[in-house]
Amino acid sequence: MTNTGNNRLVGNSFKLGYRFQRYWDTSMAIAFFSAEVGTGLFLVSYFCNYVLGMALGLALTATLKPYFHLAHMGVPQKSWRAILRPDRSWISRGAFAVAVLVGFGVLHVIDRATGLGAALGLSQGVIDLVGYLAVAGALVVMCYQGLAMSHSESLTLWASPLLPVSSFCYALTAGALLTLVVGWGALEPRRLAGLVNLAVLMLILDTLVVFGILLSARRKSKGGAFSAEMLLQGEYSSPFRNLVLLLGLAAPVVLMALGAGSYPMVILATLAMLVGFFAFRVLLFKAAVFEPITHDLAGSIGLPSAR
């Protein structure tokens, strides 16, 4: 899609309008969303020593993430070859991180559930190392989507160091809330209270990071300002305001403040946050535009350019 409303002559040059990013679409948004939510659930459950939460997080990351990512690439049965290029892209590095997370994460979950490591005579150091490697993979997965996007310098909305921060913060927020939901009847009250506090803190950080991304884009270039304007006052302002800001960030804080001790309130807060998070992922794709391209008409036919 091309916005022709901004096309205009500048001296002897014709300035093309903003071109929207349309290669990464809803399927990629689902892939990123699934990886971040599942990995966040695994990581928070790991530190809570909650096996069921870890298992569910791994299952979510290991199924929906690769399915929607490979489906987006067009030829799923051949697209796996793309992961063999870690020297070239964050997408490839992320695929390896997912493999590390799932591989060592599954081993860690099995050991925590059955005591397999001790039964095999492994030292505690080796058993702990398996868990640490899974955590290392999780940390990369939680950030790499933002890192991949932030390397797209031609898309100012994405080209921000806050993109990987937003990925990590949203993933940790989702992890805290989902661990509350899944572990409500299993975790001790002290753990539950800590997760409530973590979730509220992360929701506040999410809000600051989201506005930081928009402010940075607005100041960086005309394309970035155009993207920010679409989200704040233009075509996408309604879903951004209602889904991302009000439902996804403000409502969960209010619900947690009013009824942190109520399981239904926690479920509602979690659902609201997840809807807002997914909307944020989709809108970041939809609102990203390439910078306008200026073509020197006079110079192209050998005439002196007007300044």
Coordinates of C-alpha atoms in Angstrom, one line a residue:
M1 CA 0.0 0.0 0.0
T2 CA 1.3 3.4 -0.9
N3 CA 0.2 6.7 0.5
T4 CA 0.1 9.1 -2.4
G5 CA -1.3 12.0 -0.5
N6 CA 2.3 13.0 0.4
N7 CA 3.7 12.9 -3.1
R8 CA 5.0 16.3 -4.2
L9 CA 7.6 18.1 -6.3
V10 CA 10.6 19.4 -4.4
G11 CA 12.6 21.6 -6.9
N12 CA 13.5 19.2 -9.7
S13 CA 12.8 16.2 -7.5
F14 CA 9.7 14.1 -7.1
K15 CA 9.2 13.0 -3.5
L16 CA 7.4 9.6 -3.2
G17 CA 5.0 9.1 -0.4
Y18 CA 5.3 6.8 2.6
R19 CA 5.3 3.1 1.8
F20 CA 3.9 0.7 4.4
Q21 CA 5.7 -2.4 5.7
R22 CA 3.5 -5.3 4.7
Y23 CA 5.9 -8.3 4.6
W24 CA 5.5 -9.1 8.3
D25 CA 1.8 -9.6 8.9
T26 CA -0.5 -11.2 11.4
S27 CA 1.1 -14.6 11.2
M28 CA 4.4 -13.2 12.3
A29 CA 2.7 -11.2 15.1
I30 CA 1.2 -14.5 16.4
A31 CA 4.6 -16.2 16.1
F32 CA 6.3 -13.4 18.1
F33 CA 3.5 -13.1 20.6
S34 CA 3.5 -16.9 21.2
A35 CA 7.2 -17.1 21.8
E36 CA 7.3 -14.1 24.2
V37 CA 4.2 -15.3 26.2
G38 CA 5.3 -18.9 26.4
T39 CA 8.9 -18.0 27.3
G40 CA 7.8 -15.5 29.9
L41 CA 5.6 -18.1 31.5
F42 CA 8.5 -20.6 31.5
L43 CA 11.0 -18.1 33.0
V44 CA 8.7 -16.8 35.8
S45 CA 7.6 -20.4 36.6
Y46 CA 11.3 -21.4 36.7
F47 CA 12.1 -18.9 39.5
C48 CA 8.9 -20.0 41.3
N49 CA 10.0 -23.6 40.9
Y50 CA 6.6 -24.4 39.4
V51 CA 6.8 -27.4 37.1
L52 CA 3.4 -27.1 35.4
G53 CA 3.9 -23.5 34.5
M54 CA 7.3 -24.3 32.9
A55 CA 5.8 -27.2 30.9
L56 CA 3.0 -25.1 29.6
G57 CA 5.3 -22.3 28.6
L58 CA 7.6 -24.6 26.7
A59 CA 4.6 -26.2 25.0
L60 CA 3.3 -22.8 23.8
T61 CA 6.7 -21.7 22.6
A62 CA 7.6 -25.0 20.9
T63 CA 4.4 -25.3 18.9
L64 CA 2.8 -22.0 18.0
K65 CA 6.0 -20.0 17.4
P66 CA 7.6 -22.3 14.8
Y67 CA 4.2 -23.1 13.2
F68 CA 3.2 -19.5 12.4
H69 CA 6.8 -18.5 11.6
L70 CA 7.3 -21.2 9.1
A71 CA 3.9 -20.8 7.7
H72 CA 4.6 -17.1 7.1
M73 CA 7.8 -18.0 5.2
G74 CA 5.6 -19.7 2.5
V75 CA 7.2 -23.1 2.1
P76 CA 7.2 -24.6 5.6
Q77 CA 8.9 -27.9 4.5
K78 CA 11.9 -25.9 3.1
S79 CA 11.9 -22.9 5.4
W80 CA 13.8 -24.7 8.2
R81 CA 17.0 -24.0 6.2
A82 CA 16.8 -20.4 7.1
I83 CA 17.8 -21.2 10.7
L84 CA 21.2 -22.3 9.4
R85 CA 22.3 -18.7 9.0
P86 CA 23.0 -17.4 12.5
D87 CA 25.8 -15.1 11.2
R88 CA 23.3 -13.2 9.1
S89 CA 20.1 -12.6 11.0
W90 CA 18.5 -12.3 14.4
I91 CA 15.7 -14.6 13.2
S92 CA 18.2 -17.4 12.7
R93 CA 19.8 -16.7 16.1
G94 CA 16.4 -16.7 17.7
A95 CA 15.6 -20.1 16.2
F96 CA 18.7 -21.5 17.8
A97 CA 17.7 -19.8 21.1
V98 CA 14.3 -21.5 20.9
A99 CA 16.0 -24.8 20.3
V100 CA 18.2 -24.3 23.4
L101 CA 15.3 -23.2 25.5
V102 CA 13.0 -26.1 24.5
G103 CA 15.8 -28.7 24.6
F104 CA 17.3 -27.9 27.9
G105 CA 13.9 -26.7 29.3
V106 CA 12.3 -30.1 28.6
L107 CA 15.2 -31.9 30.3
H108 CA 14.9 -29.5 33.3
V109 CA 11.1 -30.1 33.6
I110 CA 11.6 -33.9 33.4
D111 CA 14.3 -33.7 36.1
R112 CA 12.1 -31.5 38.4
A113 CA 9.1 -33.8 37.9
T114 CA 10.9 -37.2 38.3
G115 CA 14.3 -36.6 39.8
L116 CA 15.9 -38.2 36.7
G117 CA 19.2 -36.4 37.1
A118 CA 19.8 -37.8 40.5
A119 CA 18.6 -41.3 39.4
L120 CA 21.3 -41.2 36.6
G121 CA 24.0 -40.2 39.1
L122 CA 24.5 -36.7 37.8
S123 CA 26.0 -34.1 40.0
Q124 CA 24.0 -31.2 41.3
G125 CA 26.2 -28.9 39.3
V126 CA 25.3 -30.6 36.0
I127 CA 21.6 -30.7 36.9
D128 CA 21.7 -27.0 37.7
L129 CA 23.6 -26.2 34.5
V130 CA 20.8 -27.7 32.4
G131 CA 18.3 -25.3 34.0
Y132 CA 20.7 -22.3 33.6
L133 CA 21.1 -23.1 29.9
A134 CA 17.3 -23.1 29.5
V135 CA 17.1 -19.7 31.2
A136 CA 19.8 -18.3 28.9
G137 CA 17.8 -19.5 25.9
A138 CA 14.7 -18.0 27.4
L139 CA 16.3 -14.6 27.9
V140 CA 17.4 -14.5 24.2
V141 CA 14.0 -15.6 23.0
M142 CA 12.3 -12.8 25.0
C143 CA 14.5 -10.2 23.4
Y144 CA 15.4 -11.4 19.9
Q145 CA 12.1 -10.4 18.2
G146 CA 12.8 -6.8 19.3
L147 CA 16.4 -7.1 18.2
A148 CA 15.4 -8.3 14.8
M149 CA 13.0 -5.4 14.3
S150 CA 15.3 -2.8 15.7
H151 CA 17.9 -3.7 13.0
S152 CA 15.5 -2.5 10.3
E153 CA 16.9 1.0 9.9
S154 CA 14.6 1.9 7.0
L155 CA 11.6 1.6 9.4
T156 CA 12.0 4.3 11.9
L157 CA 9.2 3.0 14.2
W158 CA 11.2 -0.2 14.6
A159 CA 14.7 1.2 14.6
S160 CA 14.9 1.8 18.3
P161 CA 16.8 0.2 21.2
L162 CA 13.5 0.2 23.1
L163 CA 12.1 -2.5 20.8
P164 CA 14.0 -5.4 22.5
V165 CA 13.2 -3.8 25.8
S166 CA 9.5 -3.8 25.0
S167 CA 9.7 -7.5 24.0
F168 CA 11.4 -8.5 27.2
C169 CA 9.0 -6.4 29.4
Y170 CA 5.8 -7.6 27.8
A171 CA 7.1 -11.2 27.9
L172 CA 7.9 -10.9 31.6
T173 CA 4.5 -9.2 32.3
A174 CA 2.6 -12.0 30.5
G175 CA 4.7 -14.6 32.4
A176 CA 3.9 -13.1 35.8
L177 CA 0.2 -12.9 35.1
L178 CA -0.1 -16.4 33.5
T179 CA 1.9 -17.9 36.4
L180 CA -0.6 -16.3 38.7
V181 CA -3.5 -17.9 36.8
V182 CA -2.0 -21.3 36.4
G183 CA -0.5 -21.6 39.8
W184 CA -3.2 -19.8 41.9
G185 CA -4.1 -22.9 43.9
A186 CA -0.6 -24.4 44.0
L187 CA 1.8 -21.6 44.8
E188 CA 2.2 -20.3 48.4
P189 CA 0.6 -16.9 49.3
R190 CA 4.0 -15.2 49.5
R191 CA 4.7 -16.2 45.9
L192 CA 1.4 -15.1 44.7
A193 CA 1.7 -11.7 46.4
G194 CA 5.2 -11.3 44.8
L195 CA 3.8 -12.1 41.4
V196 CA 1.0 -9.5 41.8
N197 CA 3.6 -6.8 42.6
L198 CA 5.8 -7.9 39.7
A199 CA 2.9 -7.8 37.3
V200 CA 1.8 -4.3 38.3
L201 CA 5.4 -3.0 38.1
M202 CA 5.9 -4.5 34.7
L203 CA 2.6 -3.0 33.4
I204 CA 3.9 0.4 34.4
L205 CA 7.2 -0.2 32.7
D206 CA 5.4 -1.5 29.6
T207 CA 3.5 1.8 29.4
L208 CA 6.7 3.9 29.7
V209 CA 8.4 1.8 27.1
V210 CA 5.5 2.0 24.6
F211 CA 5.4 5.8 24.9
G212 CA 9.2 5.9 24.7
I213 CA 9.1 4.1 21.4
L214 CA 6.6 6.5 19.9
L215 CA 8.5 9.6 21.2
S216 CA 11.8 8.3 19.8
A217 CA 10.2 7.6 16.4
R218 CA 8.5 11.0 16.4
R219 CA 11.8 12.8 16.9
K220 CA 14.0 10.7 14.7
S221 CA 12.5 11.2 11.2
K222 CA 9.4 12.2 9.2
G223 CA 8.6 8.6 8.6
G224 CA 8.8 7.9 12.4
A225 CA 6.6 10.9 13.1
F226 CA 4.1 9.7 10.5
S227 CA 4.0 6.2 12.2
A228 CA 3.5 7.7 15.6
E229 CA 0.8 10.0 14.3
M230 CA -1.1 7.1 12.9
L231 CA -1.1 5.3 16.2
L232 CA -1.9 8.4 18.3
Q233 CA -4.3 10.4 16.2
G234 CA -4.6 8.7 12.8
E235 CA -5.9 5.5 11.2
Y236 CA -4.8 3.2 14.0
S237 CA -5.5 5.5 17.0
S238 CA -8.7 3.8 18.0
P239 CA -7.3 0.2 18.4
F240 CA -4.1 1.6 19.9
R241 CA -5.9 3.7 22.5
N242 CA -8.6 1.3 23.3
L243 CA -6.8 -2.1 23.1
V244 CA -3.2 -1.3 23.8
L245 CA -3.4 1.5 26.3
L246 CA -6.7 1.2 28.0
L247 CA -7.5 -2.5 27.9
G248 CA -4.0 -3.9 27.8
L249 CA -2.2 -1.6 30.2
A250 CA -4.6 0.5 32.3
A251 CA -7.3 -2.1 32.9
P252 CA -5.0 -4.8 34.3
V253 CA -3.5 -2.4 36.8
V254 CA -7.0 -1.3 38.0
L255 CA -8.2 -4.9 38.2
M256 CA -5.1 -6.0 40.1
A257 CA -5.5 -3.0 42.5
L258 CA -9.2 -3.7 43.2
G259 CA -9.1 -7.4 43.4
A260 CA -5.6 -8.9 43.6
G261 CA -6.9 -11.5 46.0
S262 CA -9.7 -12.5 43.7
Y263 CA -9.0 -15.2 41.2
P264 CA -11.6 -14.0 38.7
M265 CA -10.1 -10.5 38.8
V266 CA -6.7 -12.0 38.1
I267 CA -8.0 -13.9 35.1
L268 CA -9.7 -10.8 33.7
A269 CA -6.5 -8.8 34.2
T270 CA -4.5 -11.5 32.4
L271 CA -6.9 -11.7 29.4
A272 CA -7.0 -7.9 29.1
M273 CA -3.2 -7.7 29.1
L274 CA -2.8 -10.5 26.5
V275 CA -5.3 -8.8 24.2
G276 CA -3.5 -5.5 24.5
F277 CA -0.1 -7.2 24.0
F278 CA -1.2 -8.9 20.8
A279 CA -2.8 -5.6 19.5
F280 CA 0.6 -3.9 20.2
R281 CA 2.4 -6.5 18.2
V282 CA 0.0 -6.2 15.2
L283 CA -0.1 -2.4 15.2
L284 CA 3.7 -2.2 15.3
F285 CA 3.7 -4.1 12.0
K286 CA 0.8 -2.1 10.4
A287 CA 2.1 1.4 11.4
A288 CA 5.7 0.9 10.2
V289 CA 6.5 2.9 7.1
F290 CA 9.6 3.3 4.9
E291 CA 11.0 6.8 4.7
P292 CA 10.0 8.7 1.6
I293 CA 12.3 8.3 -1.4
T294 CA 13.4 11.4 -3.3
H295 CA 14.2 11.0 -7.0
D296 CA 16.1 13.7 -8.7
L297 CA 14.3 14.1 -12.1
A298 CA 16.7 16.6 -13.5
G299 CA 19.8 14.7 -12.5
S300 CA 18.5 11.5 -14.0
I301 CA 18.6 13.1 -17.5
G302 CA 21.9 14.9 -17.0
L303 CA 20.6 18.3 -16.2
P304 CA 21.9 20.4 -13.3
S305 CA 19.8 19.9 -10.1
A306 CA 17.9 22.8 -8.6
R307 CA 18.8 23.4 -4.9

